[in-house]
C-alpha atoms as one frame of an Amber mdcrd trajectory, in Angstrom:
protein
   4.310-127.220 109.731   3.347-123.698 110.763   1.712-123.286 114.173  -2.040
-122.683 114.181  -1.678-119.010 115.098   0.068-118.236 111.790  -1.941-117.638
 108.609   0.121-119.304 105.845   1.850-116.997 103.369   2.962-119.206 100.460
   5.817-117.845  98.377   5.895-117.933  94.581   7.274-121.503  94.158   4.847
-122.801  96.780   1.936-121.045  95.081   2.941-122.567  91.738   2.939-125.984
  93.407  -0.516-125.324  94.883  -1.852-124.264  91.477  -0.324-127.346  89.847
  -1.893-129.595  92.463  -5.282-127.875  92.030  -5.231-128.363  88.247  -3.975
-131.933  88.613  -5.149-133.980  91.547  -7.503-131.200  92.631  -9.491-131.572
  89.411  -9.855-127.846  88.604  -9.092-126.823  85.013  -6.516-124.035  84.729
  -8.906-122.026  82.544 -11.540-122.289  85.277  -9.045-121.064  87.895  -8.326
-118.035  85.711 -12.045-117.406  85.297 -12.566-117.493  89.052  -9.596-115.220
  89.697 -10.789-112.684  87.122 -14.334-112.853  88.482 -13.241-112.082  92.043
 -10.996-109.321  90.738 -13.869-107.771  88.783 -16.095-107.757  91.865 -13.427
-106.047  93.906 -12.802-103.480  91.160 -16.528-102.704  91.024 -16.596-102.332
  94.810 -13.624 -99.978  94.856 -14.870 -97.923  91.888 -18.682 -98.136  91.604
 -18.672 -95.577  88.796 -16.305 -94.263  86.167 -14.116 -95.818  83.523 -11.783
 -98.642  84.553  -8.416 -99.165  82.888  -6.907-102.658  82.864  -3.187-102.819
  82.133  -2.332-106.370  81.078   0.859-108.297  80.546   1.276-111.301  78.288
   1.223-113.921  81.060  -1.428-115.463  83.291  -1.656-112.326  85.423  -2.658
-110.484  82.269  -5.173-113.271  81.621  -6.752-112.633  85.033  -7.061-108.978
  84.067  -8.657-109.865  80.734 -11.303-111.975  82.481 -12.033-109.086  84.835
 -12.295-106.684  81.879 -14.739-108.977  80.056 -16.956-109.476  83.091 -17.002
-105.764  83.901 -17.952-104.940  80.322 -20.714-107.538  80.536 -22.252-105.504
  83.386 -22.165-102.289  81.327 -18.954-100.805  82.744 -16.615 -98.933  80.426
 -13.269-100.710  80.490 -10.139 -99.829  78.532  -7.593-102.633  78.104  -3.999
-101.673  77.477  -1.289-104.225  76.706   2.288-103.693  77.813   3.421-106.241
  75.238   2.663-107.409  71.728  -0.789-109.083  72.016   0.263-111.640  69.403
   2.673-113.082  71.975  -0.152-114.008  74.344  -0.650-117.778  74.583  -2.487
-120.446  76.584  -5.392-119.550  78.856  -4.602-115.846  78.575  -4.925-116.121
  74.760  -8.344-117.734  75.109  -9.504-114.865  77.305  -8.043-112.281  74.950
 -10.126-113.809  72.154 -13.216-113.779  74.403 -12.918-110.060  75.175 -15.986
-108.230  73.829 -16.157-104.662  72.592 -13.199-102.386  71.995 -10.012-104.386
  71.353  -6.958-103.764  73.541  -4.522-101.101  72.534  -0.808-101.386  73.047
   0.790 -99.140  75.661   2.385 -97.485  77.276   0.395 -94.319  77.269  -1.359
 -92.179  79.843  -3.849 -94.598  81.471  -6.202 -91.826  82.534  -6.184 -90.016
  79.198  -9.474 -88.830  77.730 -12.383 -91.173  77.269 -15.345 -90.832  75.003
 -18.012 -90.810  77.703 -19.609 -94.019  76.433 -20.796 -96.939  78.484 -21.641
 -95.734  81.982 -21.634 -92.113  80.867 -18.425 -91.126  82.647 -15.312 -90.720
  80.532 -13.024 -90.056  83.478 -11.081 -93.084  84.663 -11.710 -93.940  88.305
  -9.516 -97.031  88.788  -6.577 -98.832  87.240  -6.289-102.611  87.464  -2.639
-103.673  87.432  -2.431-107.083  85.734   1.067-106.709  84.316   3.212-109.127
  86.313   2.245-111.994  88.597   3.780-113.821  91.529   6.357-115.539  89.338
   8.186-112.306  88.529  11.403-111.322  90.302  13.948-108.664  89.465  13.610
-105.260  87.828  10.803-104.561  85.343  12.171-103.289  82.055  11.020-102.260
  78.624   7.318-101.772  78.003   6.356-103.183  81.410   8.652-100.749  83.190
   7.215 -97.884  81.153   3.698 -99.053  81.991   4.465 -99.095  85.706   5.845
 -95.564  85.481   2.706 -94.437  83.646   0.424 -96.066  86.223   2.231 -94.424
  89.126   2.193 -91.061  87.362  -1.562 -91.217  86.720  -2.607 -90.253  90.241
  -5.431 -92.806  90.057  -6.144 -95.485  92.657  -4.763 -98.853  91.619  -6.034
-102.364  92.275  -3.208-104.882  91.867  -4.026-108.389  90.669  -2.364-110.880
  93.044   0.733-108.708  93.674   1.722-105.168  92.651   3.859-105.411  89.537
   7.525-105.008  90.392   7.168-106.440  93.908   8.771-109.820  94.583   5.864
-111.855  95.947   8.170-114.177  97.887  10.233-111.590  99.731   8.781-108.093
  99.341  11.944-106.943  97.592  11.637-104.164  95.002  14.526-104.064  92.555
  13.335-101.079  90.524   9.995 -99.583  89.623   6.926-101.078  91.274   3.251
-100.217  91.183   1.916 -98.394  94.228  -1.505 -99.893  94.774  -4.379 -98.704
  96.922  -5.467-102.335  97.254  -4.246-105.763  96.225  -6.635-108.597  95.441
  -4.441-111.642  96.040  -5.594-115.082  94.981  -6.091-118.027  97.376  -3.704
-116.694 100.057  -1.641-113.628 100.759   2.013-113.825  99.779   4.976-112.841
 102.014   5.881-109.902  99.778   2.535-108.224 100.447   3.290-108.001 104.179
   7.064-107.461 104.169   8.630-104.075 103.430   9.293-102.573 101.009   6.626
-104.600  99.173   4.140-103.927 101.944   4.361-100.222 101.184   3.217-100.919
  97.603   0.369-103.334  98.367  -2.171-101.064 100.053  -5.110-102.929 101.581
  -4.623-106.653 101.090  -7.767-108.620 100.200  -7.488-112.406  99.923  -9.775
-113.636  97.101 -11.006-117.220  97.309 -10.736-118.833  93.873 -11.942-122.275
  94.913  -8.668-124.167  95.222  -9.618-127.328  97.128  -8.222-127.930 100.593
  -5.483-130.491 100.990  -2.659-129.259  98.777   0.521-130.989 100.084   2.447
-127.718 100.242   3.644-126.150 103.483   4.357-122.419 103.623   7.525-121.352
 105.404   6.118-118.020 106.545   2.894-116.910 108.155   1.026-113.835 109.337
   0.574-113.653 113.120  -3.034-113.930 114.267  -4.242-112.562 117.635  -5.133
-116.113 118.699  -1.471-116.444 119.659  -2.367-114.567 122.857  -4.328-117.645
 123.914  -1.000-119.339 124.601  -0.197-116.931 127.442  -0.859-118.549 130.854
  -3.324-116.532 132.923  -3.156-116.069 136.668  -5.469-118.212 138.749  -6.748
-117.522 142.243  -4.102-119.841 143.693  -1.231-118.579 141.500   1.962-117.212
 143.024   4.418-114.653 141.754   6.909-117.449 141.187   4.557-119.268 138.813
   4.023-116.051 136.837   7.723-115.857 136.045  10.832-113.934 137.060  12.447
-111.476 134.658  15.913-110.005 135.188  16.717-106.833 133.250  20.456-106.114
 133.049  21.514-102.786 131.625  21.510 -99.066 132.220  24.322 -96.532 132.102
  24.832 -92.834 132.676  22.262 -90.980 130.580  20.432 -94.186 129.659  18.494
 -95.109 132.779  15.084 -94.908 131.095  15.542 -97.977 128.884  15.841-100.615
 131.631  12.997 -98.931 133.529  10.718 -99.225 130.510  11.702-102.859 129.948
  11.113-103.719 133.608   7.746-101.981 133.788   6.657-103.604 130.521   7.551
-107.043 131.874   5.419-106.379 134.949   2.438-105.128 132.923   2.750-108.130
 130.598   2.188-110.411 133.568   5.600-111.292 135.018   5.338-112.281 138.672
   8.374-110.307 139.703  11.162-108.371 138.058  14.704-107.542 139.139  16.836
-104.867 137.490  20.598-105.336 137.662  22.067-101.875 137.177  25.166 -99.759
 137.824  25.658 -99.205 141.561  26.408 -95.519 141.070  22.962 -95.081 139.493
  20.953 -97.394 141.748  19.175 -94.513 143.491  17.590 -93.568 140.164  16.094
 -97.028 139.832  15.118 -97.336 143.488  13.164 -94.100 143.154  11.539 -94.866
 139.817  10.657 -98.560 140.148   8.406 -99.180 143.129   7.227-102.683 142.137
  10.621-103.857 140.863  13.575-105.127 142.852  17.053-103.742 142.171  20.521
-105.213 142.380  23.528-102.887 142.259  26.437-104.013 140.101  30.039-102.783
 139.880  30.474 -99.968 137.413  33.009 -97.453 136.203  31.482 -93.995 135.857
  28.045 -95.443 135.196  29.108 -98.268 132.856  28.661-101.884 133.941  31.818
-103.955 134.375  32.317-107.664 133.763  32.806-108.158 137.509  29.025-107.907
 137.868  28.313-110.962 135.732  28.405-113.405 138.666  25.722-111.445 140.503
  23.373-111.581 137.526  24.053-115.287 137.053  23.069-115.836 140.681  19.790
-113.992 140.083  19.168-116.229 137.083  19.410-119.364 139.186  15.851-118.629
 140.304  14.799-119.352 136.712  12.810-117.103 134.415  14.391-115.021 131.675
  17.083-112.371 131.215  16.660-109.173 129.201  20.185-108.010 128.445  21.154
-104.693 126.929  18.576-101.901 127.435  20.503 -98.696 128.137  23.748-100.646
 128.561  25.911 -98.322 126.478  28.753 -99.367 124.186  31.160 -99.513 127.129
  29.347-102.535 128.534  30.249-104.849 125.649  32.475-107.181 127.659  29.809
-107.491 130.368  27.182-108.321 127.735  29.237-110.923 125.896  30.272-112.820
 129.026  26.794-112.730 130.530  25.157-113.904 127.299  27.658-116.726 126.985
  27.162-118.003 130.541  23.506-117.308 131.338  21.560-120.532 131.910  18.129
-119.042 131.200  16.422-117.754 128.048  18.042-114.461 127.036  16.570-111.504
 125.161  19.357-109.434 123.603  18.510-105.825 122.787  20.215-102.502 122.086
  23.881-102.580 123.158  23.530-106.210 124.146  23.188-106.719 120.389  25.928
-104.290 119.437  28.320-106.198 121.695  27.892-109.144 119.316  28.463-107.263
 116.051  30.293-109.632 113.718  30.169-112.369 116.378  26.752-113.894 115.887
  28.147-117.423 115.668  29.241-117.214 119.316  25.592-117.190 120.373  24.995
-120.539 118.669  26.916-122.221 121.509  24.303-121.230 124.091  22.323-124.147
 125.519  19.268-122.057 126.412  17.035-120.101 124.017  18.232-116.773 122.690
  16.042-114.069 121.170  17.573-111.081 119.363  15.520-107.923 118.823  17.359
-105.711 116.298  16.123-102.931 114.079  17.584-102.663 110.571  20.719-100.821
 111.679  21.496-103.239 114.511  20.982-106.253 112.266  23.296-104.672 109.700
  26.018-104.338 112.353  25.489-107.921 113.500  25.905-109.198 109.942  28.568
-106.726 108.826  26.492-105.294 105.972  25.014-101.919 105.099  21.725-100.870
 106.673  20.309-100.239 103.202  20.980-103.880 102.298  18.915-105.070 105.262
  16.077-102.651 104.479  15.974-103.831 100.866  15.940-107.570 101.688  14.586
-107.975 105.197  13.474-111.589 104.858  16.830-112.750 103.523  18.816-111.064
 106.282  16.620-112.047 109.213  16.786-115.689 108.133  20.536-115.484 107.730
  20.992-114.015 111.210  18.760-116.637 112.825  20.718-119.437 111.182  24.119
-118.004 112.165  23.167-117.346 115.785  21.043-120.449 116.272  18.566-117.979
 117.729  15.178-116.455 117.173  15.581-113.052 115.557  12.877-110.394 115.867
  13.593-107.791 113.176  11.582-104.790 114.275   9.484-102.627 111.985   5.873
-102.159 110.996   6.338-105.578 109.376   8.229-107.073 112.342   9.707-110.412
 111.234  10.333-113.291 113.628  12.736-115.873 112.220  13.596-119.252 113.716
  16.922-120.977 112.990  15.152-123.457 110.661  13.967-120.592 108.435  10.364
-120.417 109.624   9.225-116.788 109.700   6.272-115.078 111.356   5.198-111.655
 110.090   3.436-109.002 112.136   0.416-107.396 110.456   1.592-104.050 111.834
  -0.527-101.086 110.921   0.170 -98.564 113.673   2.640 -95.668 113.459   2.178
 -95.204 117.217   5.104 -97.539 117.894   7.507 -95.357 115.909   8.747 -93.545
 118.999  11.693 -93.844 121.374  11.467 -96.532 124.028   8.940 -98.845 122.404
  11.729-101.287 121.556  12.580-101.486 125.264   8.909-102.155 125.952   8.934
-105.040 123.463  12.014-106.531 125.121  10.306-106.448 128.499   7.180-108.098
 127.110   9.332-110.752 125.464  11.101-111.412 128.742   7.748-111.894 130.458
   6.565-114.369 127.805   9.750-116.430 128.052   9.664-116.367 131.860   6.192
-117.914 131.721   7.649-120.929 129.940   6.065-120.382 126.516   7.930-122.083
 123.668  10.423-119.433 122.469   9.176-118.914 118.883   5.581-118.721 120.106
   6.677-116.431 122.953   8.238-114.025 120.451   5.085-114.064 118.303   2.863
-113.475 121.339   5.065-110.608 122.520   5.033-108.925 119.107   1.248-109.227
 118.834   0.626-107.975 122.374   2.989-105.051 121.791   1.193-104.225 118.524
  -2.284-104.342 120.078  -1.128-102.165 122.970   0.279 -99.658 120.491  -3.038
 -99.531 118.654  -4.958 -99.116 121.890  -2.641 -96.345 123.060  -3.179 -94.560
 119.738  -6.947 -94.682 120.264  -6.477 -92.727 123.485  -3.642 -90.361 122.598
  -3.550 -90.298 118.808  -0.713 -91.984 116.934   1.461 -88.864 116.999   1.085
 -88.400 120.748   1.885 -91.911 121.972   4.970 -92.376 124.132   6.455 -95.656
 125.324   4.857 -95.512 128.763   1.430 -95.222 127.095   2.081 -98.560 125.396
   3.022-100.108 128.762  -0.202 -98.810 130.305  -2.211-100.388 127.495  -0.664
-103.856 127.819  -3.060-105.327 130.422  -6.166-104.253 128.503  -4.726-105.738
 125.334  -4.361-109.146 126.986  -8.063-109.669 127.628
């Protein structure tokens, strides 16, 4: 069962099971469900385009049936609606056939063709199309659209008109967000009953536009559990707050191990982020030859000098960090470490008896060796971007970007760890396959150093004793809210990582 702070995102098979339950034990006729879906879609279309001609592109399945209902109801209110089929209308069956026969006025024409072409100026007096409703393919579709549907998608995208997608943009895999070929680029998606994972996970997220969940009256109680969910800000309620009698020890101890010549900023950002996220005290374990840099920069953070060779940490320093970890808390391993610190990172990760956050070159040290992390007794959280996850799994970066959900789940299972795959759609996967999805929505975090900030926040959450999956979700949400707040002050283009750190405390209230 998903935790309460996740809004369920049922995938396509789960949504089919919910629909089947609703039309069986739930007592709702399938034709009535289609009527409700089309009605909600029509209202949203009218809201998005209060005037002008509307073009409904329909497929032969139930998604097309939803579009036909919307077209009928819009025509009933006096709107001019063109209906274009991307299939032979004689192939339409079931509930969609009933709604095709109910369609008043001008019969559908068969596409493809230019959806914005011409118009006779009848109806509402405006012959120019103002909106396209994409009702070509529904949540059950996966793969690459071909034939007439593929041509229709190309025509829709070439029209330059805003698009409202019915349930999911055609060509987007509703379960995963994967896009195998052409896919509609929508300005908004009216999704029925609940949002689907593919609407919030890239690349599908980039096609969905504004996601509106449309209630179609499916009764509560469907015995179907979603395996993914959208993170809600209520997760921040899990973070323990300081009381008048609290001590720094109760607030948690974070050790940040990393740094190398030319990369001293990363551990500083992680350490400062941990402090601003509420850690009671933070220690940075850094190369001895560079310790003056950290002593000067970090006034509220303790430092511990470790053996190094020309600014690169050596494995001889592992025992010192392990001793620091005996105080409890959490270890953030890898910020600024450099590739030369791989042996240090692997040995420390293997032996550390506290929760570990692996980032940057702490991750790269485990490329192709994810299974080794499964032997750890304490929680492990990995924080890769696409390229780092590709190296961990031994695949191409493009493969990860194309199928983010598949790869983050695979990595979590192999490592026996929580994997936080960073992006605007940051994915948090547990070893059992449960996935949390960040709502994202701020380009302010697309700047150097914000990943180090996230690692520090994660360390602080783990050091406070929050359950690891919840800690990762809380850290991602806090990081996101701080990024948004920083953008309000500096503008998204002007935000730097330290601005996000400064915004953390205000984002906690």
